[in-house]
Backbone as a chain_set.jsonl record, in Angstrom:
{"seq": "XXXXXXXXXXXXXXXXXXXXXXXXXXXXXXXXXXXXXXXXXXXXXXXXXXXXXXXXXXXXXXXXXXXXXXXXXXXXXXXXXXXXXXXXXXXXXXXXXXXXXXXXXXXXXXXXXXXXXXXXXXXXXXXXXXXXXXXXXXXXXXXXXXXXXXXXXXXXXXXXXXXXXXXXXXXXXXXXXXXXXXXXXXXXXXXX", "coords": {"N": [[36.737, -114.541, -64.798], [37.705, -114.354, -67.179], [38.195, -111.233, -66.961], [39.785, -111.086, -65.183], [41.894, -112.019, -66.687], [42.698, -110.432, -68.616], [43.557, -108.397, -67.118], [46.104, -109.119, -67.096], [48.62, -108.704, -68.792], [48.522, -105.658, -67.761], [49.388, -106.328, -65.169], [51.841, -107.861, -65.74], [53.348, -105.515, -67.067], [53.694, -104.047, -64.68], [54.652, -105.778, -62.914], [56.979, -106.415, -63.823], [58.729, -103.521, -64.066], [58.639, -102.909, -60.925], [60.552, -104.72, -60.778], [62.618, -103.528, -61.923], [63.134, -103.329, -64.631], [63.92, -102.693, -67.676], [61.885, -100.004, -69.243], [61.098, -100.074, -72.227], [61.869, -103.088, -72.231], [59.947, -104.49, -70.441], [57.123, -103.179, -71.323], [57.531, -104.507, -74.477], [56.974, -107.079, -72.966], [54.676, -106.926, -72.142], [53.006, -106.642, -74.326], [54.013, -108.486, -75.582], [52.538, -110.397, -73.716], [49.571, -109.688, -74.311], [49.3, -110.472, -76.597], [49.76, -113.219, -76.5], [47.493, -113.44, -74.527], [45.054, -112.729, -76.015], [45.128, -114.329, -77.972], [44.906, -117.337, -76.852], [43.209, -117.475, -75.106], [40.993, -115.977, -75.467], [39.065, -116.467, -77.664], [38.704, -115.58, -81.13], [37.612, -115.303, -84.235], [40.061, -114.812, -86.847], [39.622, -113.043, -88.951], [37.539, -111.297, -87.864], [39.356, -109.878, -85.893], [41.488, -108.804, -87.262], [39.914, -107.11, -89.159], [38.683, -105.306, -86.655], [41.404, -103.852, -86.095], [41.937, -102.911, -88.279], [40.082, -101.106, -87.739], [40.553, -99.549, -85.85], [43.034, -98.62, -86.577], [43.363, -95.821, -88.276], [43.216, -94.359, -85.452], [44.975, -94.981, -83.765], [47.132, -94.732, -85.081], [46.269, -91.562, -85.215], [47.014, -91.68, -82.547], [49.878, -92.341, -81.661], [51.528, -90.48, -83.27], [50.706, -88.206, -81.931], [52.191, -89.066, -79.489], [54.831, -88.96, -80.699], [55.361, -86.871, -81.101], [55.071, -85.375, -78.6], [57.269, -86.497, -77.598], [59.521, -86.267, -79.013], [59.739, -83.66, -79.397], [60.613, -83.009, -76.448], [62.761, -84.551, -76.312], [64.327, -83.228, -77.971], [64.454, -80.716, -76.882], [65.804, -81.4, -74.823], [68.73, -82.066, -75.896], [69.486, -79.228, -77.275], [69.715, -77.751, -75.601], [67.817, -76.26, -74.28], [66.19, -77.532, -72.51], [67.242, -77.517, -70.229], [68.347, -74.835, -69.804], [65.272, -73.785, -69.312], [64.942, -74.872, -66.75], [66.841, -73.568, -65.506], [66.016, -71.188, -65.378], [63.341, -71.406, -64.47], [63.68, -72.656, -62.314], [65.245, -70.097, -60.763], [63.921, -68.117, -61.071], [61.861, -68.722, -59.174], [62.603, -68.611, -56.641], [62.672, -70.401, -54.433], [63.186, -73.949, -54.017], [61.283, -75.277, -53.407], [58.919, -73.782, -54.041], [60.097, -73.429, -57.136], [59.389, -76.295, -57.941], [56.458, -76.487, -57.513], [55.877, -74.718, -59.566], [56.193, -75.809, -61.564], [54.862, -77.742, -61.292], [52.096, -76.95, -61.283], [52.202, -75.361, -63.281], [53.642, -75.188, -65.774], [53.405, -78.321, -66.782], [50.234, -78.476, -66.603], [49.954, -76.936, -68.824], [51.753, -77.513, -70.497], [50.009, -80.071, -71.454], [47.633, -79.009, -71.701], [48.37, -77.931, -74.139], [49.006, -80.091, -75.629], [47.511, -82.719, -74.397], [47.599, -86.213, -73.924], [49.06, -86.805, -71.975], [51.328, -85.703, -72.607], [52.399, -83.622, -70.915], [53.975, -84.201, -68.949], [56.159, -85.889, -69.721], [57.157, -83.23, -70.241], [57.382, -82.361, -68.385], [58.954, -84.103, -66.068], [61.694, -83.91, -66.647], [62.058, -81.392, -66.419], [61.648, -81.168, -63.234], [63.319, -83.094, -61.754], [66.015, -81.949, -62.624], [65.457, -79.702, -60.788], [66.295, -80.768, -58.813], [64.859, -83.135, -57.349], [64.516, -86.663, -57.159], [64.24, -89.508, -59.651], [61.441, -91.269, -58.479], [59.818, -88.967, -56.867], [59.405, -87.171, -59.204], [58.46, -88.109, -60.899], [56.084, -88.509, -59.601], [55.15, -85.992, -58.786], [54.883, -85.126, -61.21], [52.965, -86.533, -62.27], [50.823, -86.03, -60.71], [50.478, -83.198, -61.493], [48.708, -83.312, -63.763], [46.19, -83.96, -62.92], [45.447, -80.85, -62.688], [44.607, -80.603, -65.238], [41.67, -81.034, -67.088], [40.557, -82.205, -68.8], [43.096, -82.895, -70.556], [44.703, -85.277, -70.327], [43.093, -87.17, -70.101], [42.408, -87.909, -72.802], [43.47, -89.671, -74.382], [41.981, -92.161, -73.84], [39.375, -91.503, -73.64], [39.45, -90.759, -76.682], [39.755, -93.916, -77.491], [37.916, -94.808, -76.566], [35.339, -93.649, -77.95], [35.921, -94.493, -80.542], [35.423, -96.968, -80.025], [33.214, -97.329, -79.174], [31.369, -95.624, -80.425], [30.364, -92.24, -80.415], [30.697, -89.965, -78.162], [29.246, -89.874, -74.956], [26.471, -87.651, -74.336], [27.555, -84.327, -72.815], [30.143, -85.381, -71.95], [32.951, -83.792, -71.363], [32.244, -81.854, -69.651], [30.963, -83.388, -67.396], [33.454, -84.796, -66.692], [34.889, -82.119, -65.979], [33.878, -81.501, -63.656], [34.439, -83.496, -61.784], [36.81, -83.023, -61.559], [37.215, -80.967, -60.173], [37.379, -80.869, -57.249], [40.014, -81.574, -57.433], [41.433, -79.296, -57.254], [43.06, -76.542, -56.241], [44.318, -75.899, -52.886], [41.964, -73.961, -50.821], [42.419, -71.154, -48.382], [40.887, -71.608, -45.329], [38.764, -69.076, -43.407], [39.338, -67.362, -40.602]], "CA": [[37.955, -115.108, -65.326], [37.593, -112.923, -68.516], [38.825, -110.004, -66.21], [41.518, -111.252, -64.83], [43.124, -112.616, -67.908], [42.883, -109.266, -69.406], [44.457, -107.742, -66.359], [47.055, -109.907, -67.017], [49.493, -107.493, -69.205], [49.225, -104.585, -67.069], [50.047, -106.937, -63.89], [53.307, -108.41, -65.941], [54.219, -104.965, -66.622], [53.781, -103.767, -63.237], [55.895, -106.458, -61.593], [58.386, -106.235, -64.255], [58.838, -101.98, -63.5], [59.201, -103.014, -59.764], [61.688, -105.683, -60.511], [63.59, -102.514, -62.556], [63.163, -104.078, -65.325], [63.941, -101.296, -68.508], [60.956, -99.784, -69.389], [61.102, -100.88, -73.068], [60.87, -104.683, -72.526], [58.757, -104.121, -69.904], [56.427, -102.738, -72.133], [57.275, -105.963, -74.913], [56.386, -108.598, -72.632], [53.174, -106.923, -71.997], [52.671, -106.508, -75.033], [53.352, -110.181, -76.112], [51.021, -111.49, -72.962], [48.216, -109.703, -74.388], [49.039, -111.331, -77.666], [49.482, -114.631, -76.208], [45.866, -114.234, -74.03], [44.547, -113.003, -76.833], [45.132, -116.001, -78.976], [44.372, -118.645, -76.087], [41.734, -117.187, -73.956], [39.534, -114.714, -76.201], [39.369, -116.766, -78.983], [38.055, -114.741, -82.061], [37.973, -115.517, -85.631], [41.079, -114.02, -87.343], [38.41, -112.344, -90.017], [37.292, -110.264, -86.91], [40.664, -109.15, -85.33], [41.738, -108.399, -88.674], [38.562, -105.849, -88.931], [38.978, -104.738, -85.379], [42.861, -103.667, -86.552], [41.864, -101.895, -89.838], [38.874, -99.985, -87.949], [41.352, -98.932, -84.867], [44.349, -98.084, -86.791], [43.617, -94.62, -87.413], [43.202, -93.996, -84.046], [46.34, -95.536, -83.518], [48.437, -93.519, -86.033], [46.946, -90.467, -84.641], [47.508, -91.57, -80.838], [51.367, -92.497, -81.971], [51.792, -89.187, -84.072], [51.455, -87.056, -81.146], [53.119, -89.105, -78.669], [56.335, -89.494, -81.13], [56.21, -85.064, -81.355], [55.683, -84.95, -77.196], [58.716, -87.304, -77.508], [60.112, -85.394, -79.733], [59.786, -82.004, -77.868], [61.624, -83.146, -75.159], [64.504, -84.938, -77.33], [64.913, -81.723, -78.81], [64.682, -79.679, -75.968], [67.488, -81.837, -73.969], [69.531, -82.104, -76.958], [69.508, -78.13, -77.727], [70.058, -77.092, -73.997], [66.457, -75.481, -74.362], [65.384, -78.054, -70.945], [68.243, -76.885, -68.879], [67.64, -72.863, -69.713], [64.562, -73.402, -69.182], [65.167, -75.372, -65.52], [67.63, -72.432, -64.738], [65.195, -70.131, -65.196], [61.952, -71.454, -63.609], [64.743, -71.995, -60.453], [65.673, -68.712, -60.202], [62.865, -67.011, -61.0], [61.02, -68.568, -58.242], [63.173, -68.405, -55.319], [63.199, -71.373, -53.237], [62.816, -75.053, -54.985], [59.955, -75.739, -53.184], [58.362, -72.667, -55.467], [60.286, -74.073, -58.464], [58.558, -77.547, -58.048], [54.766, -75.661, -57.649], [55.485, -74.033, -60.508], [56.326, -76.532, -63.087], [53.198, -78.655, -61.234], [50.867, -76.307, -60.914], [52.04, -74.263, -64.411], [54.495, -75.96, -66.744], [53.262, -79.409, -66.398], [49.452, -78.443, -67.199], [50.518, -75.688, -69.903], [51.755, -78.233, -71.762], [48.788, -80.868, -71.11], [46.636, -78.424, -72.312], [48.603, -77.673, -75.412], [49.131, -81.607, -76.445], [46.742, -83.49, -74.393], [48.048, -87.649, -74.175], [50.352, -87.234, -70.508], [52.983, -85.033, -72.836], [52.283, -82.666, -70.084], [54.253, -85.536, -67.687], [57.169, -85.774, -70.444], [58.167, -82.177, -70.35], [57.744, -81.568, -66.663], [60.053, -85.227, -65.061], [63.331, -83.675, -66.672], [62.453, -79.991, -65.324], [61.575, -82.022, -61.755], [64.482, -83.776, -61.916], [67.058, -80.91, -62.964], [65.299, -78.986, -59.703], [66.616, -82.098, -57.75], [63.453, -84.385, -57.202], [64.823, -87.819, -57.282], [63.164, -90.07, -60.169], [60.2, -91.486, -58.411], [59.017, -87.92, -56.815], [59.59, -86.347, -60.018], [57.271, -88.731, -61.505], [54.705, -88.354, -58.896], [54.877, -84.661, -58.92], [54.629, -84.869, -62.783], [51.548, -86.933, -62.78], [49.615, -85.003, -59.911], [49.919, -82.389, -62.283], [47.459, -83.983, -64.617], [45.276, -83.374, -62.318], [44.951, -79.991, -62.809], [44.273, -80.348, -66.27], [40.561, -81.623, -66.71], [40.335, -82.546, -70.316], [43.856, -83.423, -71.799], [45.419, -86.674, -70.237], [42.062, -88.634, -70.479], [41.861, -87.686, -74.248], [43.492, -90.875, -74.98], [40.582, -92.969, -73.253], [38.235, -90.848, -74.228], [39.196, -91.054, -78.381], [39.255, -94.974, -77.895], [36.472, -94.996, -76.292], [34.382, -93.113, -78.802], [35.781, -94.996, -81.325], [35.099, -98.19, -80.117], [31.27, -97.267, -78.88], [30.565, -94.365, -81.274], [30.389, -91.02, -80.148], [31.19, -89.962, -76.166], [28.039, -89.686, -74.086], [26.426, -86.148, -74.59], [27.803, -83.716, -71.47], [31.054, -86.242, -71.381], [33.45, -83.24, -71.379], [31.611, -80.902, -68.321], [31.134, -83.929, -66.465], [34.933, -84.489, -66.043], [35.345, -80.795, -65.817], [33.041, -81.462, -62.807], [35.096, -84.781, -61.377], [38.331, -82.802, -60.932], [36.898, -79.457, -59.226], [37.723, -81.338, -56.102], [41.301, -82.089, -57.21], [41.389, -77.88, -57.52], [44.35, -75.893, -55.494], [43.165, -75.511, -51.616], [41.713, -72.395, -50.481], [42.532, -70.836, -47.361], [39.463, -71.488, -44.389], [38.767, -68.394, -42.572], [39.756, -67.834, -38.779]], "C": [[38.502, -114.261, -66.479], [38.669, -111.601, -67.962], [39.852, -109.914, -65.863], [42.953, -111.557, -65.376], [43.008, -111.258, -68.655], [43.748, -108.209, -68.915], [45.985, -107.875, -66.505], [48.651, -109.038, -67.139], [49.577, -106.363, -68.764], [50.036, -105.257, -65.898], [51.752, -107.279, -64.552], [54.236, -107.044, -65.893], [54.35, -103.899, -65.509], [55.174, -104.778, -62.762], [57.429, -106.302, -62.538], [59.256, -104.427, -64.391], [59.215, -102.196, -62.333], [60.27, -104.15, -59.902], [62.667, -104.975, -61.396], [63.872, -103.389, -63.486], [63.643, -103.104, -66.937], [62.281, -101.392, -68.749], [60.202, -100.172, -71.15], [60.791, -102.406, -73.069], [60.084, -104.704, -71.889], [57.253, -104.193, -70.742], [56.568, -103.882, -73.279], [56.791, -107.059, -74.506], [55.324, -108.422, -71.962], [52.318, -107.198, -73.509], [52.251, -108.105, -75.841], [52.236, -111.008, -75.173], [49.943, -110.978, -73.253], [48.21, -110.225, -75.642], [48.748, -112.593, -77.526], [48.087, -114.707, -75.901], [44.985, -113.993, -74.782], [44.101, -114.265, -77.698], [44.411, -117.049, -78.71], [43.108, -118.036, -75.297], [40.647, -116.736, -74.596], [39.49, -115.393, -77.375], [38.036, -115.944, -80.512], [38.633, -115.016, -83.267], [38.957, -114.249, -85.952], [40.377, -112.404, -88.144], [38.514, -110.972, -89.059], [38.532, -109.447, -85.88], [41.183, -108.564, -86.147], [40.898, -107.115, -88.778], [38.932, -104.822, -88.198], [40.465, -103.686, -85.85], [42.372, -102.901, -87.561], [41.258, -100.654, -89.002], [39.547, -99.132, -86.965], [42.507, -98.518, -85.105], [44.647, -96.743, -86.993], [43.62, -93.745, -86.411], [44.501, -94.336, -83.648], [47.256, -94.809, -84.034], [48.097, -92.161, -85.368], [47.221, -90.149, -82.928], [49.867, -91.353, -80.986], [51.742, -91.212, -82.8], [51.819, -88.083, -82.916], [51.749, -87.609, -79.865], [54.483, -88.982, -79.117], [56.619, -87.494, -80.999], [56.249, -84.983, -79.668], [57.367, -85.751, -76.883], [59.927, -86.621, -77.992], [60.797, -84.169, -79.353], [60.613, -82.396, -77.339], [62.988, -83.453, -75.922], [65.11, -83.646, -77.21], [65.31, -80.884, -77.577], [65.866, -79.792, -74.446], [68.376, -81.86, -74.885], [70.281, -80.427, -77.23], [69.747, -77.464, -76.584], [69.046, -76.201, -73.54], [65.948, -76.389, -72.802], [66.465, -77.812, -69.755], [68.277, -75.307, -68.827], [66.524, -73.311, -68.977], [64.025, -73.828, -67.53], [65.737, -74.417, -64.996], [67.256, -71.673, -64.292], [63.827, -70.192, -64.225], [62.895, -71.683, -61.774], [64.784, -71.305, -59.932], [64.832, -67.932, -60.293], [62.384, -67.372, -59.514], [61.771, -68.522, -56.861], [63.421, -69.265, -54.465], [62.612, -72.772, -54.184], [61.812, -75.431, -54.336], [58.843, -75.228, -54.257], [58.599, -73.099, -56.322], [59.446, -75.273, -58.841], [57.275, -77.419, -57.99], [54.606, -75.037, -58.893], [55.351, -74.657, -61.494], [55.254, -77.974, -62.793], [52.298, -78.294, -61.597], [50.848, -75.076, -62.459], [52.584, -74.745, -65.536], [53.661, -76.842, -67.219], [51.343, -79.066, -66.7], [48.624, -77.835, -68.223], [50.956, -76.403, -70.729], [51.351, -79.476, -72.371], [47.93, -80.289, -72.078], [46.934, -78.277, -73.891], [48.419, -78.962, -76.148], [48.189, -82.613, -76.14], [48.166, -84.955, -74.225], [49.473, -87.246, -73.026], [51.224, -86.869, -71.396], [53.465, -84.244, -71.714], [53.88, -82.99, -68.705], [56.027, -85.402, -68.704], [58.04, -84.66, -70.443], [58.568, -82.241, -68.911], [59.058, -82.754, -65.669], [61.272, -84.391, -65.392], [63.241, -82.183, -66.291], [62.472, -80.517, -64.228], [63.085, -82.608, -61.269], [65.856, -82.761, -61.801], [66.619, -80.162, -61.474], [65.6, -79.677, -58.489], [65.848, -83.103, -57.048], [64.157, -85.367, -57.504], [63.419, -88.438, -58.288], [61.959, -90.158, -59.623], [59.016, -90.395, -57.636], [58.912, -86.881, -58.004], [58.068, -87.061, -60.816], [55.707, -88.223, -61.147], [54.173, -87.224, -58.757], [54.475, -84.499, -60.453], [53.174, -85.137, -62.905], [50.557, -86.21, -61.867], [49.668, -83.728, -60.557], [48.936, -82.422, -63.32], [46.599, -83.704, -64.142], [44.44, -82.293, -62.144], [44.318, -79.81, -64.197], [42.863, -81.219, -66.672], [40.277, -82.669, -67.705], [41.666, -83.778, -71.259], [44.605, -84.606, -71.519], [44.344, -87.697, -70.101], [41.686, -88.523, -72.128], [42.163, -88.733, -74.722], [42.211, -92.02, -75.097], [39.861, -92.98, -73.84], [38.12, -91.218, -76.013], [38.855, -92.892, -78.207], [37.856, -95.08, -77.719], [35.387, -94.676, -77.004], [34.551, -93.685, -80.547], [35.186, -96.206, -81.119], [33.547, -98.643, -80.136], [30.78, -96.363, -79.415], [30.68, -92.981, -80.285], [30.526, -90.942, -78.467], [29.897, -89.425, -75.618], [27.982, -87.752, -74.589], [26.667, -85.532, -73.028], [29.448, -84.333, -70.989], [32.132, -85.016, -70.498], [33.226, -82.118, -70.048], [31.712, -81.969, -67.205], [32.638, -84.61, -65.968], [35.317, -83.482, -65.364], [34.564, -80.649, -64.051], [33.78, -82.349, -61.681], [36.063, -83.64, -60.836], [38.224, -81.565, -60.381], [37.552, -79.959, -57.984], [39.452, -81.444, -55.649], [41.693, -80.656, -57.174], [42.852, -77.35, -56.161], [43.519, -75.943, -53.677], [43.152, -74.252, -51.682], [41.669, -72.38, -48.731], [40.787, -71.289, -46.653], [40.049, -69.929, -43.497], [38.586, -68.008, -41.215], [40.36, -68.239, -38.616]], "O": [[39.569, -113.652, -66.554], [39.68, -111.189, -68.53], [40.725, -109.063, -66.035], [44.139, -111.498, -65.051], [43.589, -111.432, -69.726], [44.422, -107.408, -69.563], [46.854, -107.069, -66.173], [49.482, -108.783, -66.267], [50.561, -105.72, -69.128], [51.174, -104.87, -65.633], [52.744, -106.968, -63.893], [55.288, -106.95, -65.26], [55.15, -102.968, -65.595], [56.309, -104.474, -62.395], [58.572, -106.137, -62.112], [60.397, -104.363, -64.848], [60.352, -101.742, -62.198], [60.858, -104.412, -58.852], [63.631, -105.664, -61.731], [64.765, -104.218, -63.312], [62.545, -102.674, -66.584], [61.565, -102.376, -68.562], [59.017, -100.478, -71.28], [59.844, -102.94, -73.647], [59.034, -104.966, -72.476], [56.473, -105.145, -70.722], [55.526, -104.533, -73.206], [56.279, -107.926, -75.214], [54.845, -109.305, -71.251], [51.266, -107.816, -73.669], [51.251, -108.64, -76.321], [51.414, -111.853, -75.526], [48.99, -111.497, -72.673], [47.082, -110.538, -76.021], [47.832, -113.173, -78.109], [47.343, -115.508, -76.466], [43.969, -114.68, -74.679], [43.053, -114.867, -77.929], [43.64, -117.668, -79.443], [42.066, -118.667, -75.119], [39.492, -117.06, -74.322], [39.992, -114.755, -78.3], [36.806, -115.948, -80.562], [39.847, -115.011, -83.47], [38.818, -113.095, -85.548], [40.593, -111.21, -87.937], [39.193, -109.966, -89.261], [38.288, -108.425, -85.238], [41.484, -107.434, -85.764], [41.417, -106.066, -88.396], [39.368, -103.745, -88.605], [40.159, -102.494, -85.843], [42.716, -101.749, -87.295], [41.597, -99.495, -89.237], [39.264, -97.938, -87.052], [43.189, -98.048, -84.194], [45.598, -96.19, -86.441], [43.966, -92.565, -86.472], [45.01, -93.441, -82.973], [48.153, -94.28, -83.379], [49.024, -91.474, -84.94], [47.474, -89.126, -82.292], [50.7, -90.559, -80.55], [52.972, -91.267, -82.77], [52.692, -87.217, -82.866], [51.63, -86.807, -78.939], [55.372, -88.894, -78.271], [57.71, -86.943, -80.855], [57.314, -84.571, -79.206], [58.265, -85.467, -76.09], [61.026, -86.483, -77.455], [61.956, -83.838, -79.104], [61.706, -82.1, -77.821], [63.981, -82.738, -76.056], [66.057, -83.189, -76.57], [66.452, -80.459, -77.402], [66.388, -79.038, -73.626], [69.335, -81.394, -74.271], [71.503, -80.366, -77.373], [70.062, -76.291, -76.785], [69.234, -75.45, -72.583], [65.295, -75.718, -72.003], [66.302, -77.974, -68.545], [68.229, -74.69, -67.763], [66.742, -73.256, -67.767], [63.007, -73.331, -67.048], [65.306, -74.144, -63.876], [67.594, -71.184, -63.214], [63.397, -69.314, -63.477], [62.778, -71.15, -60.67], [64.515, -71.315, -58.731], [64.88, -66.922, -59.59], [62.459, -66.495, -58.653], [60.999, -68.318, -55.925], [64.338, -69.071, -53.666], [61.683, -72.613, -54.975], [61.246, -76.279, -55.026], [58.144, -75.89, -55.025], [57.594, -73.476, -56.925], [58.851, -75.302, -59.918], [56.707, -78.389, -58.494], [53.494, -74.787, -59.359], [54.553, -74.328, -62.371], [54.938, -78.872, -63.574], [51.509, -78.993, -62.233], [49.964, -74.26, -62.72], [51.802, -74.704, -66.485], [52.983, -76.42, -68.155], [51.123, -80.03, -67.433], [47.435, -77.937, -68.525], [50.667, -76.119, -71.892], [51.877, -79.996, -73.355], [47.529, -80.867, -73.089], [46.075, -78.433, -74.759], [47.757, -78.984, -77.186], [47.836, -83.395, -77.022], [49.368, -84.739, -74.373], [50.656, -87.415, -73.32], [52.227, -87.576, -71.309], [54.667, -84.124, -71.474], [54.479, -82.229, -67.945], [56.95, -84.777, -68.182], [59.261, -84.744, -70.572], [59.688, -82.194, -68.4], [59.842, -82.324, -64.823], [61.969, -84.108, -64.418], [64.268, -81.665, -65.852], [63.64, -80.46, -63.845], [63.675, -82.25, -60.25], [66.642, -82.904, -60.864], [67.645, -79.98, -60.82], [65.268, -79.312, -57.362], [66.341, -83.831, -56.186], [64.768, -85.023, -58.516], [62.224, -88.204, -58.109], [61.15, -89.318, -60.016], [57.805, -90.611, -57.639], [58.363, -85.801, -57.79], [57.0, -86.54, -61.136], [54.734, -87.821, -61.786], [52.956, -87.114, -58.609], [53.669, -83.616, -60.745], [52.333, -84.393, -63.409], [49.491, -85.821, -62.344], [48.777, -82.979, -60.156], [48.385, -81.374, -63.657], [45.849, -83.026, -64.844], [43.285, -82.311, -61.718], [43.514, -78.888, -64.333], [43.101, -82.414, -66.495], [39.839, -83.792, -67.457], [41.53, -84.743, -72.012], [45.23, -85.057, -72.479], [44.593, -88.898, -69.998], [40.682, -89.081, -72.571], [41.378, -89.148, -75.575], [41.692, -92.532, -76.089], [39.434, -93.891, -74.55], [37.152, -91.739, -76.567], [37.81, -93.29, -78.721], [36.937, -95.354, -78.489], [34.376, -95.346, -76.793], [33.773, -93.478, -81.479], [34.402, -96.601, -81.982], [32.91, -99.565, -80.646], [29.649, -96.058, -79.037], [31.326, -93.147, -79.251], [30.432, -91.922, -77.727], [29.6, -88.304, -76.029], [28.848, -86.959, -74.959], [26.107, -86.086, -72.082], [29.978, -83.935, -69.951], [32.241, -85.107, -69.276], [34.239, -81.621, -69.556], [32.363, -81.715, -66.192], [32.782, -84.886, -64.777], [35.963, -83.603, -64.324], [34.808, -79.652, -63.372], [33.705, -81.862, -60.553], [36.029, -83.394, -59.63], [39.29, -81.031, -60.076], [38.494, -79.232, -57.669], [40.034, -81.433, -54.565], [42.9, -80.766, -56.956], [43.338, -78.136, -55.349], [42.306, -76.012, -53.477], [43.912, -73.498, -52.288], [41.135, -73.205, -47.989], [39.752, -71.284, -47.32], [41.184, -69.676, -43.094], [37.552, -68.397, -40.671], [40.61, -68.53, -37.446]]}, "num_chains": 1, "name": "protein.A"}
């Protein structure tokens, strides 16, 4: 029961994303149903949520500090005409938009994963996707299967809570990912 009431707030904002809902409240009225099942279901002395909140906040400031600069980045870089150069160019360089869309999966898109870590990687690459004519929801999907290539930097979020919440990250944590996504790796030709 526990489980399912915790599920709760991703399920609301799931159905409220497929009912095109903006992505902003969306995101509020998850936010308030995990306040609400908080309150009623998990009940926990204030004392201890209170705690919980002090001991997770700098984790919090520096999760929100470098999503507000990948946010940022991009602003800037649609604002300044720096994400349409730079769409013009990965276009034409590569020759056919099929190429353009491999490149900013398979190069863009975990080039700037690697640099920031926290799915910024996903932020730069939808509005190059997009500008190369991908309709929203393949732009997306091409954005995030680029994550994929990157082994380390879009589970770093996870990963910091996680090591805050249970102390330090298993010893080997970092190889054994690096190990997980070999599989998700480019194909290689079979011979014959």
């Amino acid at each position: 029961m526990n489980a399912a009431l915790a599920t709760l707030p991703i399920l609301v904002t799931l159905g409220l994303l497929a009912a095109r809902v903006r992505a902003l409240y969306a995101a509020l009225a998850a936010l308030a149903t995990a306040v609400v099942v908080t309150l009623t279901s998990f009940r926990q002395p204030a004392g201890d949520l209170g705690r919980a909140e002090l001991h997770m906040l700098p984790t919090v400031v520096e999760l929100a500090a470098i999503l507000f600069g990948g946010i940022l980045l991009s602003e800037l870089m649609s604002r300044t005409g720096t994400q349409k150069r730079l769409g013009d160019w990965i276009g034409g360089s590569a020759g056919t938009a099929a190429r353009a869309v491999l490149l900013v999966q398979l190069g863009v898109t975990p080039f700037a994963e690697s640099l920031t870590g926290f799915g910024i990687g996903v932020v730069v690459a939808i509005p190059l996707l997009r500008q190369l004519g991908l309709s929203a929801p393949k732009a997306a999907v091409v954005g995030l299967l680029g994550l994929v290539t990157v082994p380390w930097g879009s589970l770093a979020p996870g990963s910091l809570v996680a090591a805050e919440l249970g102390g330090d990250l298993p010893p080997g944590t970092p190889r054994r990912t690096v190990r997980m996504s070999v599989p998700c790796g480019p194909p290689r030709r079979q011979a014959g």
